[in-house]
Amino acid sequence: MGAKQVSSKSPPSKAMPVLTTDIAIIGAGVGGCIAAIALHQALGENCTITLIEKSDQAKTPQHETHQTPVKAGENLPPAAERILKKLGLYRRFISANQQGHMAQASMGMQSYWGNDQRQIVDNLSNPDGFGWQLNRSAFEKFLNECATEQGVKIHWSTTVCESIRHEEYWKCQLQTGEDRINLNAKFIIDASGRRASFARQQGAKRQALDRQVAYWATIANNTENQLSTIVTCPYGWWYSAALPNQQRVVALHTFSDLVPKNLRKNVYDFLMLARAIPQIAPLISTSVNYHGVTAANTCRMSQVAGSHWAAIGDAAVAFDPLSSQGMFNAMATAMQLSDLIKASDILNTESLPQRENQEKSIEHAYEKQIDSIWRHYLGHWQHYYQQEKRWLDQTYWRERNSFA
């Protein structure tokens, strides 16, 4: 699939400050930081890596580990330990979490799916050990610090507003506050999550398979049972999991037209629905921080790599939260792309024809890897939803089973 190399009318103005880097990574979340650290370790000190993050660093203070998580997505599956160990981060992760403010062990899941009988799946027999329930913001802060200590520069409150491929570099305009900066980068990685901001600039389109959203809240955790809980209902399914700092996440996964219109902002409607579910009601406390609604559908981009750029994590393929694989997918695709970049030696190639061949090789290999991940995920996704047969006359489950 050909790349759309021009996404602005003209190159950035020469009057602006110019920042030159080998690799620019858009998004300083889990995937972006893992990619930055992996590439630094693979390519060495002479490779310059820059992270571009739209959020404000002031909103993620040094001691956020004691605060309520404000980002959806908290499950780090056992297999993620392999990546942390490969990058030399695991011992530091354990050390930084000595007081348990960043993560706590995930004991397993109690599921009410397909019938009213509780089914328990624990992690005792998993060869990778326990997974983790995270304070997502604290974990990202930890990775930010690991990246900067390895020489990676993070530009906060910054977005890419224009981009054009010119000879050896992507030439971009960055917006940071009221200022603009020119950025020259040999390779760009889109780690911007479901926004897929750079991939969209190159003409890639989001291909959604469904319209699921999640309404979610964090509450005080007053229960001794630390197992996560999944329970289905006629209009979707509920999820809850214990988090660090005596917190708990509670989320409803459904279609927006199946619930009250004001549920997006109305915590009372959310709590009323939650308390109507027998397995969720005992978990609800009086201390509630309601976050509203977020996207929770299955989708992918029509193009995940092009001329000296590639997308990772949710910017390439976004999974249903039921899979509990979103964060791991961001980490795994970051590692896969890093390996391809290292193997190609594309950053050190001066010959334009040779560089173009290397770029096509990366694009083809990475697209093939993402296609394989996508097919594997779809098989499991469709199979699991088809196990619930009790409400096939209801809109949510009728649409879910239509994927058979």
mmCIF file of C-alpha atoms in Angstrom:
data_model
loop_
_atom_site.group_PDB
_atom_site.id
_atom_site.type_symbol
_atom_site.label_atom_id
_atom_site.label_comp_id
_atom_site.label_asym_id
_atom_site.label_seq_id
_atom_site.Cartn_x
_atom_site.Cartn_y
_atom_site.Cartn_z
ATOM 1 C CA MET A 1 0.000 0.000 0.000
ATOM 2 C CA GLY A 2 1.575 3.264 -1.078
ATOM 3 C CA ALA A 3 2.348 6.033 1.367
ATOM 4 C CA LYS A 4 0.924 9.498 1.140
ATOM 5 C CA GLN A 5 4.112 11.472 1.632
ATOM 6 C CA VAL A 6 2.758 15.012 1.674
ATOM 7 C CA SER A 7 0.289 16.112 4.319
ATOM 8 C CA SER A 8 0.797 19.887 4.183
ATOM 9 C CA LYS A 9 0.836 22.497 1.481
ATOM 10 C CA SER A 10 4.436 23.573 1.958
ATOM 11 C CA PRO A 11 7.533 22.828 4.033
ATOM 12 C CA PRO A 12 7.766 24.567 7.424
ATOM 13 C CA SER A 13 9.156 28.066 7.557
ATOM 14 C CA LYS A 14 12.961 28.312 7.818
ATOM 15 C CA ALA A 15 12.634 31.195 10.280
ATOM 16 C CA MET A 16 11.516 28.893 13.085
ATOM 17 C CA PRO A 17 13.881 26.991 15.423
ATOM 18 C CA VAL A 18 14.930 23.637 13.984
ATOM 19 C CA LEU A 19 15.156 20.387 15.923
ATOM 20 C CA THR A 20 16.831 17.435 14.175
ATOM 21 C CA THR A 21 16.461 13.864 15.390
ATOM 22 C CA ASP A 22 16.885 10.382 14.004
ATOM 23 C CA ILE A 23 13.569 9.054 15.291
ATOM 24 C CA ALA A 24 10.553 11.065 16.435
ATOM 25 C CA ILE A 25 7.897 9.212 18.403
ATOM 26 C CA ILE A 26 4.472 10.826 18.685
ATOM 27 C CA GLY A 27 3.051 9.887 22.077
ATOM 28 C CA ALA A 28 4.924 9.398 25.365
ATOM 29 C CA GLY A 29 2.605 6.739 26.749
ATOM 30 C CA VAL A 30 3.425 3.070 27.297
ATOM 31 C CA GLY A 31 4.065 2.161 23.641
ATOM 32 C CA GLY A 32 5.982 5.328 22.836
ATOM 33 C CA CYS A 33 8.307 4.975 25.823
ATOM 34 C CA ILE A 34 8.931 1.271 25.230
ATOM 35 C CA ALA A 35 9.800 2.036 21.590
ATOM 36 C CA ALA A 36 12.152 4.854 22.649
ATOM 37 C CA ILE A 37 13.955 2.718 25.232
ATOM 38 C CA ALA A 38 14.206 -0.308 22.931
ATOM 39 C CA LEU A 39 15.572 1.780 20.055
ATOM 40 C CA HIS A 40 18.073 3.554 22.273
ATOM 41 C CA GLN A 41 19.387 0.241 23.542
ATOM 42 C CA ALA A 42 19.448 -1.283 20.039
ATOM 43 C CA LEU A 43 20.983 1.615 18.134
ATOM 44 C CA GLY A 44 23.244 3.168 20.743
ATOM 45 C CA GLU A 45 24.117 6.649 21.960
ATOM 46 C CA ASN A 46 24.650 8.051 18.458
ATOM 47 C CA CYS A 47 20.966 7.586 17.608
ATOM 48 C CA THR A 48 18.886 10.557 18.749
ATOM 49 C CA ILE A 49 15.301 9.841 19.797
ATOM 50 C CA THR A 50 12.621 12.430 20.551
ATOM 51 C CA LEU A 51 9.220 11.864 22.163
ATOM 52 C CA ILE A 52 6.430 14.311 21.317
ATOM 53 C CA GLU A 53 3.583 14.354 23.835
ATOM 54 C CA LYS A 54 0.429 16.463 23.601
ATOM 55 C CA SER A 55 -0.357 16.378 27.333
ATOM 56 C CA ASP A 56 1.067 18.774 29.888
ATOM 57 C CA GLN A 57 3.816 17.422 32.136
ATOM 58 C CA ALA A 58 2.350 19.511 34.966
ATOM 59 C CA LYS A 59 -0.693 17.224 34.901
ATOM 60 C CA THR A 60 1.496 14.213 35.742
ATOM 61 C CA PRO A 61 3.412 15.429 38.823
ATOM 62 C CA GLN A 62 6.270 13.573 40.444
ATOM 63 C CA HIS A 63 4.080 12.115 43.186
ATOM 64 C CA GLU A 64 1.046 11.136 41.163
ATOM 65 C CA THR A 65 1.474 7.590 42.444
ATOM 66 C CA HIS A 66 -0.706 8.590 45.399
ATOM 67 C CA GLN A 67 -3.521 9.971 43.270
ATOM 68 C CA THR A 68 -6.551 8.407 41.650
ATOM 69 C CA PRO A 69 -5.744 7.011 38.164
ATOM 70 C CA VAL A 70 -7.148 9.199 35.412
ATOM 71 C CA LYS A 71 -6.389 7.004 32.387
ATOM 72 C CA ALA A 72 -8.460 4.079 31.193
ATOM 73 C CA GLY A 73 -6.605 0.790 30.854
ATOM 74 C CA GLU A 74 -5.023 -0.807 33.864
ATOM 75 C CA ASN A 75 -4.247 -4.443 33.075
ATOM 76 C CA LEU A 76 -0.665 -5.502 32.362
ATOM 77 C CA PRO A 77 -0.768 -9.243 31.534
ATOM 78 C CA PRO A 78 1.906 -11.666 32.748
ATOM 79 C CA ALA A 79 3.685 -11.816 29.367
ATOM 80 C CA ALA A 80 4.614 -8.121 29.695
ATOM 81 C CA GLU A 81 7.203 -9.127 32.287
ATOM 82 C CA ARG A 82 9.312 -10.599 29.462
ATOM 83 C CA ILE A 83 9.525 -7.214 27.734
ATOM 84 C CA LEU A 84 10.382 -5.346 30.931
ATOM 85 C CA LYS A 85 13.125 -7.874 31.648
ATOM 86 C CA LYS A 86 14.508 -7.713 28.103
ATOM 87 C CA LEU A 87 14.836 -3.940 28.431
ATOM 88 C CA GLY A 88 16.387 -4.210 31.895
ATOM 89 C CA LEU A 89 13.426 -2.429 33.505
ATOM 90 C CA TYR A 90 11.833 -5.174 35.571
ATOM 91 C CA ARG A 91 13.972 -4.926 38.697
ATOM 92 C CA ARG A 92 13.614 -1.170 38.673
ATOM 93 C CA PHE A 93 9.845 -1.538 38.247
ATOM 94 C CA ILE A 94 9.699 -3.812 41.304
ATOM 95 C CA SER A 95 11.919 -1.455 43.298
ATOM 96 C CA ALA A 96 9.880 1.627 42.354
ATOM 97 C CA ASN A 97 6.724 -0.203 43.417
ATOM 98 C CA GLN A 98 7.877 -1.286 46.868
ATOM 99 C CA GLN A 99 5.015 0.585 48.536
ATOM 100 C CA GLY A 100 2.489 -0.683 46.007
ATOM 101 C CA HIS A 101 1.423 2.740 44.741
ATOM 102 C CA MET A 102 2.072 1.950 41.067
ATOM 103 C CA ALA A 103 0.961 -1.673 40.694
ATOM 104 C CA GLN A 104 -0.467 -4.645 42.492
ATOM 105 C CA ALA A 105 -0.450 -8.296 41.504
ATOM 106 C CA SER A 106 -3.409 -9.485 39.430
ATOM 107 C CA MET A 107 -4.699 -12.649 41.068
ATOM 108 C CA GLY A 108 -7.114 -13.590 38.314
ATOM 109 C CA MET A 109 -10.703 -13.186 37.147
ATOM 110 C CA GLN A 110 -14.155 -14.284 38.250
ATOM 111 C CA SER A 111 -16.434 -14.374 35.245
ATOM 112 C CA TYR A 112 -20.215 -14.566 34.839
ATOM 113 C CA TRP A 113 -20.285 -14.992 31.070
ATOM 114 C CA GLY A 114 -22.712 -17.286 29.259
ATOM 115 C CA ASN A 115 -24.495 -18.317 32.474
ATOM 116 C CA ASP A 116 -25.029 -17.267 36.087
ATOM 117 C CA GLN A 117 -22.371 -19.619 37.444
ATOM 118 C CA ARG A 118 -19.118 -18.050 38.594
ATOM 119 C CA GLN A 119 -16.049 -19.244 36.701
ATOM 120 C CA ILE A 120 -12.646 -18.431 38.151
ATOM 121 C CA VAL A 121 -9.495 -18.163 36.055
ATOM 122 C CA ASP A 122 -6.431 -17.488 38.196
ATOM 123 C CA ASN A 123 -2.799 -16.833 37.283
ATOM 124 C CA LEU A 124 -1.303 -19.511 39.525
ATOM 125 C CA SER A 125 -0.476 -21.821 36.624
ATOM 126 C CA ASN A 126 0.687 -19.087 34.219
ATOM 127 C CA PRO A 127 4.386 -19.662 33.384
ATOM 128 C CA ASP A 128 4.906 -15.886 33.315
ATOM 129 C CA GLY A 129 3.508 -15.516 36.826
ATOM 130 C CA PHE A 130 1.024 -12.886 37.936
ATOM 131 C CA GLY A 131 0.065 -9.917 35.839
ATOM 132 C CA TRP A 132 -0.386 -6.444 37.286
ATOM 133 C CA GLN A 133 -3.249 -4.053 37.936
ATOM 134 C CA LEU A 134 -1.752 -0.611 37.407
ATOM 135 C CA ASN A 135 -2.129 2.961 38.329
ATOM 136 C CA ARG A 136 -1.769 3.740 34.615
ATOM 137 C CA SER A 137 -0.587 7.324 35.047
ATOM 138 C CA ALA A 138 2.058 6.300 37.586
ATOM 139 C CA PHE A 139 3.323 3.528 35.292
ATOM 140 C CA GLU A 140 3.624 5.947 32.384
ATOM 141 C CA LYS A 141 5.471 8.381 34.659
ATOM 142 C CA PHE A 142 7.876 5.557 35.541
ATOM 143 C CA LEU A 143 8.515 4.842 31.836
ATOM 144 C CA ASN A 144 8.954 8.568 31.096
ATOM 145 C CA GLU A 145 11.711 8.708 33.689
ATOM 146 C CA CYS A 146 13.382 5.558 32.349
ATOM 147 C CA ALA A 147 13.380 7.013 28.832
ATOM 148 C CA THR A 148 14.777 10.423 29.799
ATOM 149 C CA GLU A 149 17.540 8.805 31.842
ATOM 150 C CA GLN A 150 18.640 7.030 28.664
ATOM 151 C CA GLY A 151 18.943 10.319 26.825
ATOM 152 C CA VAL A 152 15.511 10.490 25.207
ATOM 153 C CA LYS A 153 14.125 14.029 25.029
ATOM 154 C CA ILE A 154 10.401 14.543 25.725
ATOM 155 C CA HIS A 155 8.616 17.605 24.358
ATOM 156 C CA TRP A 156 5.477 18.124 26.456
ATOM 157 C CA SER A 157 2.338 20.024 25.403
ATOM 158 C CA THR A 158 3.414 19.539 21.786
ATOM 159 C CA THR A 159 1.611 18.326 18.660
ATOM 160 C CA VAL A 160 2.602 17.742 15.027
ATOM 161 C CA CYS A 161 0.498 20.120 12.959
ATOM 162 C CA GLU A 162 2.144 19.753 9.527
ATOM 163 C CA SER A 163 4.453 17.231 7.880
ATOM 164 C CA ILE A 164 6.108 16.577 4.536
ATOM 165 C CA ARG A 165 8.697 14.031 3.404
ATOM 166 C CA HIS A 166 11.702 15.724 1.797
ATOM 167 C CA GLU A 167 14.700 13.635 0.724
ATOM 168 C CA GLU A 168 16.272 12.148 3.886
ATOM 169 C CA TYR A 169 13.913 13.662 6.451
ATOM 170 C CA TRP A 170 10.368 14.158 7.502
ATOM 171 C CA LYS A 171 10.028 17.930 7.897
ATOM 172 C CA CYS A 172 7.348 18.762 10.450
ATOM 173 C CA GLN A 173 5.966 21.760 12.254
ATOM 174 C CA LEU A 174 5.439 21.270 15.967
ATOM 175 C CA GLN A 175 2.985 23.382 17.938
ATOM 176 C CA THR A 176 4.071 23.875 21.547
ATOM 177 C CA GLY A 177 1.973 26.416 23.381
ATOM 178 C CA GLU A 178 1.959 29.530 21.226
ATOM 179 C CA ASP A 179 5.272 28.667 19.581
ATOM 180 C CA ARG A 180 6.100 26.599 16.531
ATOM 181 C CA ILE A 181 9.250 24.543 15.988
ATOM 182 C CA ASN A 182 10.596 22.846 12.881
ATOM 183 C CA LEU A 183 11.354 19.153 13.344
ATOM 184 C CA ASN A 184 13.507 17.100 10.976
ATOM 185 C CA ALA A 185 13.245 13.348 11.597
ATOM 186 C CA LYS A 186 14.533 10.399 9.569
ATOM 187 C CA PHE A 187 11.785 8.094 10.871
ATOM 188 C CA ILE A 188 8.493 8.777 12.657
ATOM 189 C CA ILE A 189 6.602 6.383 14.938
ATOM 190 C CA ASP A 190 2.956 7.079 15.635
ATOM 191 C CA ALA A 191 2.258 6.050 19.233
ATOM 192 C CA SER A 192 -0.614 8.493 19.701
ATOM 193 C CA GLY A 193 -3.209 5.861 20.605
ATOM 194 C CA ARG A 194 -6.615 5.674 18.984
ATOM 195 C CA ARG A 195 -6.157 9.205 17.630
ATOM 196 C CA ALA A 196 -3.485 7.854 15.250
ATOM 197 C CA SER A 197 -2.690 11.497 14.539
ATOM 198 C CA PHE A 198 0.275 11.013 12.206
ATOM 199 C CA ALA A 199 -1.166 7.999 10.382
ATOM 200 C CA ARG A 200 -4.277 10.053 9.651
ATOM 201 C CA GLN A 201 -2.114 12.869 8.266
ATOM 202 C CA GLN A 202 -0.718 10.338 5.808
ATOM 203 C CA GLY A 203 -4.199 9.396 4.608
ATOM 204 C CA ALA A 204 -4.801 6.263 6.695
ATOM 205 C CA LYS A 205 -8.418 5.696 7.748
ATOM 206 C CA ARG A 206 -9.854 4.168 10.888
ATOM 207 C CA GLN A 207 -11.762 0.960 10.148
ATOM 208 C CA ALA A 208 -14.130 0.203 13.025
ATOM 209 C CA LEU A 209 -15.842 -3.178 13.353
ATOM 210 C CA ASP A 210 -18.295 -2.146 16.059
ATOM 211 C CA ARG A 211 -19.508 0.842 18.084
ATOM 212 C CA GLN A 212 -18.798 -0.165 21.675
ATOM 213 C CA VAL A 213 -17.985 2.487 24.280
ATOM 214 C CA ALA A 214 -17.112 2.235 27.967
ATOM 215 C CA TYR A 215 -18.537 4.334 30.807
ATOM 216 C CA TRP A 216 -16.161 4.136 33.743
ATOM 217 C CA ALA A 217 -15.376 5.318 37.230
ATOM 218 C CA THR A 218 -12.771 4.814 39.920
ATOM 219 C CA ILE A 219 -14.055 4.224 43.430
ATOM 220 C CA ALA A 220 -12.700 3.430 46.871
ATOM 221 C CA ASN A 221 -12.011 -0.297 47.187
ATOM 222 C CA ASN A 222 -13.651 -1.600 50.356
ATOM 223 C CA THR A 223 -13.755 -5.314 49.497
ATOM 224 C CA GLU A 224 -11.324 -8.078 50.446
ATOM 225 C CA ASN A 225 -11.804 -10.083 47.230
ATOM 226 C CA GLN A 226 -9.036 -8.951 44.873
ATOM 227 C CA LEU A 227 -10.207 -10.945 41.848
ATOM 228 C CA SER A 228 -11.346 -8.937 38.842
ATOM 229 C CA THR A 229 -14.999 -9.377 37.873
ATOM 230 C CA ILE A 230 -16.772 -9.633 34.515
ATOM 231 C CA VAL A 231 -20.551 -10.014 34.287
ATOM 232 C CA THR A 232 -22.844 -9.753 31.269
ATOM 233 C CA CYS A 233 -26.278 -8.125 31.135
ATOM 234 C CA PRO A 234 -28.858 -7.567 28.352
ATOM 235 C CA TYR A 235 -27.287 -4.278 27.218
ATOM 236 C CA GLY A 236 -23.568 -5.191 27.453
ATOM 237 C CA TRP A 237 -21.143 -6.215 30.181
ATOM 238 C CA TRP A 238 -19.633 -4.854 33.378
ATOM 239 C CA TYR A 239 -16.053 -5.048 34.565
ATOM 240 C CA SER A 240 -14.371 -4.258 37.855
ATOM 241 C CA ALA A 241 -10.827 -4.669 39.143
ATOM 242 C CA ALA A 242 -8.925 -3.661 42.253
ATOM 243 C CA LEU A 243 -6.222 -1.015 41.713
ATOM 244 C CA PRO A 244 -3.297 0.274 43.783
ATOM 245 C CA ASN A 245 -3.921 2.773 46.584
ATOM 246 C CA GLN A 246 -7.155 1.099 47.683
ATOM 247 C CA GLN A 247 -8.897 2.064 44.466
ATOM 248 C CA ARG A 248 -11.166 0.084 42.140
ATOM 249 C CA VAL A 249 -12.208 0.601 38.534
ATOM 250 C CA VAL A 250 -15.814 -0.087 37.493
ATOM 251 C CA ALA A 251 -16.777 0.038 33.811
ATOM 252 C CA LEU A 252 -19.846 -0.596 31.681
ATOM 253 C CA HIS A 253 -19.266 -1.682 28.060
ATOM 254 C CA THR A 254 -22.230 -1.071 25.793
ATOM 255 C CA PHE A 255 -23.542 1.023 22.876
ATOM 256 C CA SER A 256 -24.292 4.669 23.606
ATOM 257 C CA ASP A 257 -27.873 4.412 22.291
ATOM 258 C CA LEU A 258 -28.717 1.593 24.738
ATOM 259 C CA VAL A 259 -28.281 3.684 27.890
ATOM 260 C CA PRO A 260 -29.632 7.059 29.076
ATOM 261 C CA LYS A 261 -28.343 9.962 26.986
ATOM 262 C CA ASN A 262 -26.982 11.820 29.993
ATOM 263 C CA LEU A 263 -24.957 8.829 31.218
ATOM 264 C CA ARG A 264 -21.887 10.486 29.708
ATOM 265 C CA LYS A 265 -21.925 13.042 32.536
ATOM 266 C CA ASN A 266 -24.375 11.737 35.120
ATOM 267 C CA VAL A 267 -22.707 9.652 37.835
ATOM 268 C CA TYR A 268 -26.068 8.943 39.493
ATOM 269 C CA ASP A 269 -27.392 7.128 36.437
ATOM 270 C CA PHE A 270 -24.126 5.178 36.265
ATOM 271 C CA LEU A 271 -24.391 4.120 39.912
ATOM 272 C CA MET A 272 -28.064 3.210 39.496
ATOM 273 C CA LEU A 273 -27.195 0.853 36.631
ATOM 274 C CA ALA A 274 -24.229 -0.596 38.531
ATOM 275 C CA ARG A 275 -26.279 -1.291 41.654
ATOM 276 C CA ALA A 276 -28.833 -3.170 39.564
ATOM 277 C CA ILE A 277 -26.209 -5.840 38.779
ATOM 278 C CA PRO A 278 -26.012 -8.284 41.741
ATOM 279 C CA GLN A 279 -22.309 -9.083 41.229
ATOM 280 C CA ILE A 280 -21.313 -5.409 40.877
ATOM 281 C CA ALA A 281 -23.548 -3.811 43.518
ATOM 282 C CA PRO A 282 -21.481 -4.983 46.545
ATOM 283 C CA LEU A 283 -18.378 -3.355 45.057
ATOM 284 C CA ILE A 284 -19.860 0.138 44.828
ATOM 285 C CA SER A 285 -18.692 2.576 47.509
ATOM 286 C CA THR A 286 -19.750 6.119 48.336
ATOM 287 C CA SER A 287 -16.454 7.602 47.141
ATOM 288 C CA VAL A 288 -16.752 7.820 43.337
ATOM 289 C CA ASN A 289 -14.643 9.600 40.710
ATOM 290 C CA TYR A 290 -16.641 9.401 37.483
ATOM 291 C CA HIS A 291 -14.689 9.735 34.223
ATOM 292 C CA GLY A 292 -17.540 9.511 31.718
ATOM 293 C CA VAL A 293 -17.219 7.695 28.405
ATOM 294 C CA THR A 294 -14.335 6.493 26.247
ATOM 295 C CA ALA A 295 -13.989 4.497 23.016
ATOM 296 C CA ALA A 296 -13.862 0.722 23.549
ATOM 297 C CA ASN A 297 -14.453 -0.717 20.092
ATOM 298 C CA THR A 298 -12.392 -2.981 17.850
ATOM 299 C CA CYS A 299 -10.715 -1.118 14.993
ATOM 300 C CA ARG A 300 -7.561 -0.813 12.927
ATOM 301 C CA MET A 301 -5.992 1.655 10.552
ATOM 302 C CA SER A 302 -6.182 1.016 6.814
ATOM 303 C CA GLN A 303 -2.410 1.585 6.681
ATOM 304 C CA VAL A 304 0.007 1.042 9.574
ATOM 305 C CA ALA A 305 3.318 1.840 7.848
ATOM 306 C CA GLY A 306 4.553 3.952 4.965
ATOM 307 C CA SER A 307 7.507 5.980 3.792
ATOM 308 C CA HIS A 308 9.763 6.057 6.872
ATOM 309 C CA TRP A 309 6.900 5.915 9.362
ATOM 310 C CA ALA A 310 4.908 3.282 11.220
ATOM 311 C CA ALA A 311 2.157 3.153 13.832
ATOM 312 C CA ILE A 312 2.237 1.041 16.994
ATOM 313 C CA GLY A 313 -0.278 0.029 19.667
ATOM 314 C CA ASP A 314 -3.756 1.501 19.398
ATOM 315 C CA ALA A 315 -2.566 3.782 16.592
ATOM 316 C CA ALA A 316 -2.300 0.616 14.470
ATOM 317 C CA VAL A 317 -4.885 -1.792 15.929
ATOM 318 C CA ALA A 318 -7.162 -1.139 18.908
ATOM 319 C CA PHE A 319 -8.631 -4.045 20.850
ATOM 320 C CA ASP A 320 -11.810 -4.575 22.826
ATOM 321 C CA PRO A 321 -11.041 -4.138 26.574
ATOM 322 C CA LEU A 322 -12.362 -7.690 27.014
ATOM 323 C CA SER A 323 -9.026 -8.917 25.657
ATOM 324 C CA SER A 324 -7.003 -7.158 28.403
ATOM 325 C CA GLN A 325 -4.271 -6.884 25.761
ATOM 326 C CA GLY A 326 -4.215 -3.174 24.909
ATOM 327 C CA MET A 327 -1.132 -2.220 26.908
ATOM 328 C CA PHE A 328 0.718 -5.407 26.016
ATOM 329 C CA ASN A 329 -0.039 -4.871 22.316
ATOM 330 C CA ALA A 330 1.475 -1.386 22.553
ATOM 331 C CA MET A 331 4.614 -2.830 24.148
ATOM 332 C CA ALA A 332 4.869 -5.807 21.792
ATOM 333 C CA THR A 333 4.411 -3.814 18.566
ATOM 334 C CA ALA A 334 6.958 -1.272 19.835
ATOM 335 C CA MET A 335 9.478 -4.082 20.263
ATOM 336 C CA GLN A 336 8.677 -5.619 16.872
ATOM 337 C CA LEU A 337 9.095 -2.326 15.037
ATOM 338 C CA SER A 338 12.323 -1.565 16.923
ATOM 339 C CA ASP A 339 13.757 -4.907 15.816
ATOM 340 C CA LEU A 340 12.861 -4.198 12.188
ATOM 341 C CA ILE A 341 14.440 -0.732 12.257
ATOM 342 C CA LYS A 342 17.621 -2.108 13.805
ATOM 343 C CA ALA A 343 17.847 -5.007 11.329
ATOM 344 C CA SER A 344 17.362 -2.722 8.320
ATOM 345 C CA ASP A 345 20.078 -0.199 9.308
ATOM 346 C CA ILE A 346 17.919 2.344 7.481
ATOM 347 C CA LEU A 347 19.074 5.285 9.611
ATOM 348 C CA ASN A 348 22.700 4.890 8.482
ATOM 349 C CA THR A 349 22.075 4.408 4.763
ATOM 350 C CA GLU A 350 23.079 7.347 2.544
ATOM 351 C CA SER A 351 22.077 5.870 -0.834
ATOM 352 C CA LEU A 352 18.518 6.948 -1.669
ATOM 353 C CA PRO A 353 17.644 3.821 -3.738
ATOM 354 C CA GLN A 354 18.979 1.549 -0.999
ATOM 355 C CA ARG A 355 17.108 3.524 1.668
ATOM 356 C CA GLU A 356 13.874 3.202 -0.308
ATOM 357 C CA ASN A 357 14.358 -0.574 -0.556
ATOM 358 C CA GLN A 358 14.967 -0.770 3.190
ATOM 359 C CA GLU A 359 11.860 1.321 3.838
ATOM 360 C CA LYS A 360 9.727 -0.979 1.671
ATOM 361 C CA SER A 361 11.160 -3.986 3.490
ATOM 362 C CA ILE A 362 10.214 -2.521 6.888
ATOM 363 C CA GLU A 363 6.756 -1.559 5.633
ATOM 364 C CA HIS A 364 6.054 -5.014 4.181
ATOM 365 C CA ALA A 365 7.373 -6.936 7.197
ATOM 366 C CA TYR A 366 5.578 -4.746 9.726
ATOM 367 C CA GLU A 367 2.255 -4.821 7.853
ATOM 368 C CA LYS A 368 2.557 -8.615 7.778
ATOM 369 C CA GLN A 369 3.166 -8.731 11.542
ATOM 370 C CA ILE A 370 0.186 -6.470 12.268
ATOM 371 C CA ASP A 371 -2.054 -8.529 9.964
ATOM 372 C CA SER A 372 -1.069 -11.660 11.888
ATOM 373 C CA ILE A 373 -1.840 -10.002 15.242
ATOM 374 C CA TRP A 374 -5.168 -8.759 13.890
ATOM 375 C CA ARG A 375 -6.297 -12.149 12.585
ATOM 376 C CA HIS A 376 -5.324 -13.896 15.810
ATOM 377 C CA TYR A 377 -7.168 -11.325 17.899
ATOM 378 C CA LEU A 378 -10.324 -11.420 15.762
ATOM 379 C CA GLY A 379 -10.624 -15.178 16.137
ATOM 380 C CA HIS A 380 -10.536 -14.975 19.921
ATOM 381 C CA TRP A 381 -12.766 -11.887 20.030
ATOM 382 C CA GLN A 382 -15.513 -13.457 17.938
ATOM 383 C CA HIS A 383 -15.319 -16.794 19.744
ATOM 384 C CA TYR A 384 -15.640 -15.269 23.201
ATOM 385 C CA TYR A 385 -18.630 -13.059 22.429
ATOM 386 C CA GLN A 386 -20.452 -15.975 20.849
ATOM 387 C CA GLN A 387 -20.352 -17.828 24.174
ATOM 388 C CA GLU A 388 -23.097 -15.560 25.519
ATOM 389 C CA LYS A 389 -26.434 -16.807 24.105
ATOM 390 C CA ARG A 390 -28.939 -15.616 26.723
ATOM 391 C CA TRP A 391 -29.878 -12.283 25.153
ATOM 392 C CA LEU A 392 -29.701 -12.782 21.401
ATOM 393 C CA ASP A 393 -32.953 -10.840 21.073
ATOM 394 C CA GLN A 394 -31.189 -7.761 22.530
ATOM 395 C CA THR A 395 -29.448 -5.248 20.255
ATOM 396 C CA TYR A 396 -26.014 -5.492 21.863
ATOM 397 C CA TRP A 397 -25.724 -9.271 21.759
ATOM 398 C CA ARG A 398 -27.439 -9.608 18.391
ATOM 399 C CA GLU A 399 -24.790 -7.341 16.857
ATOM 400 C CA ARG A 400 -22.013 -9.132 18.718
ATOM 401 C CA ASN A 401 -23.095 -12.536 17.407
ATOM 402 C CA SER A 402 -23.458 -11.207 13.868
ATOM 403 C CA PHE A 403 -19.660 -11.469 13.513
ATOM 404 C CA ALA A 404 -19.876 -15.271 13.349
#
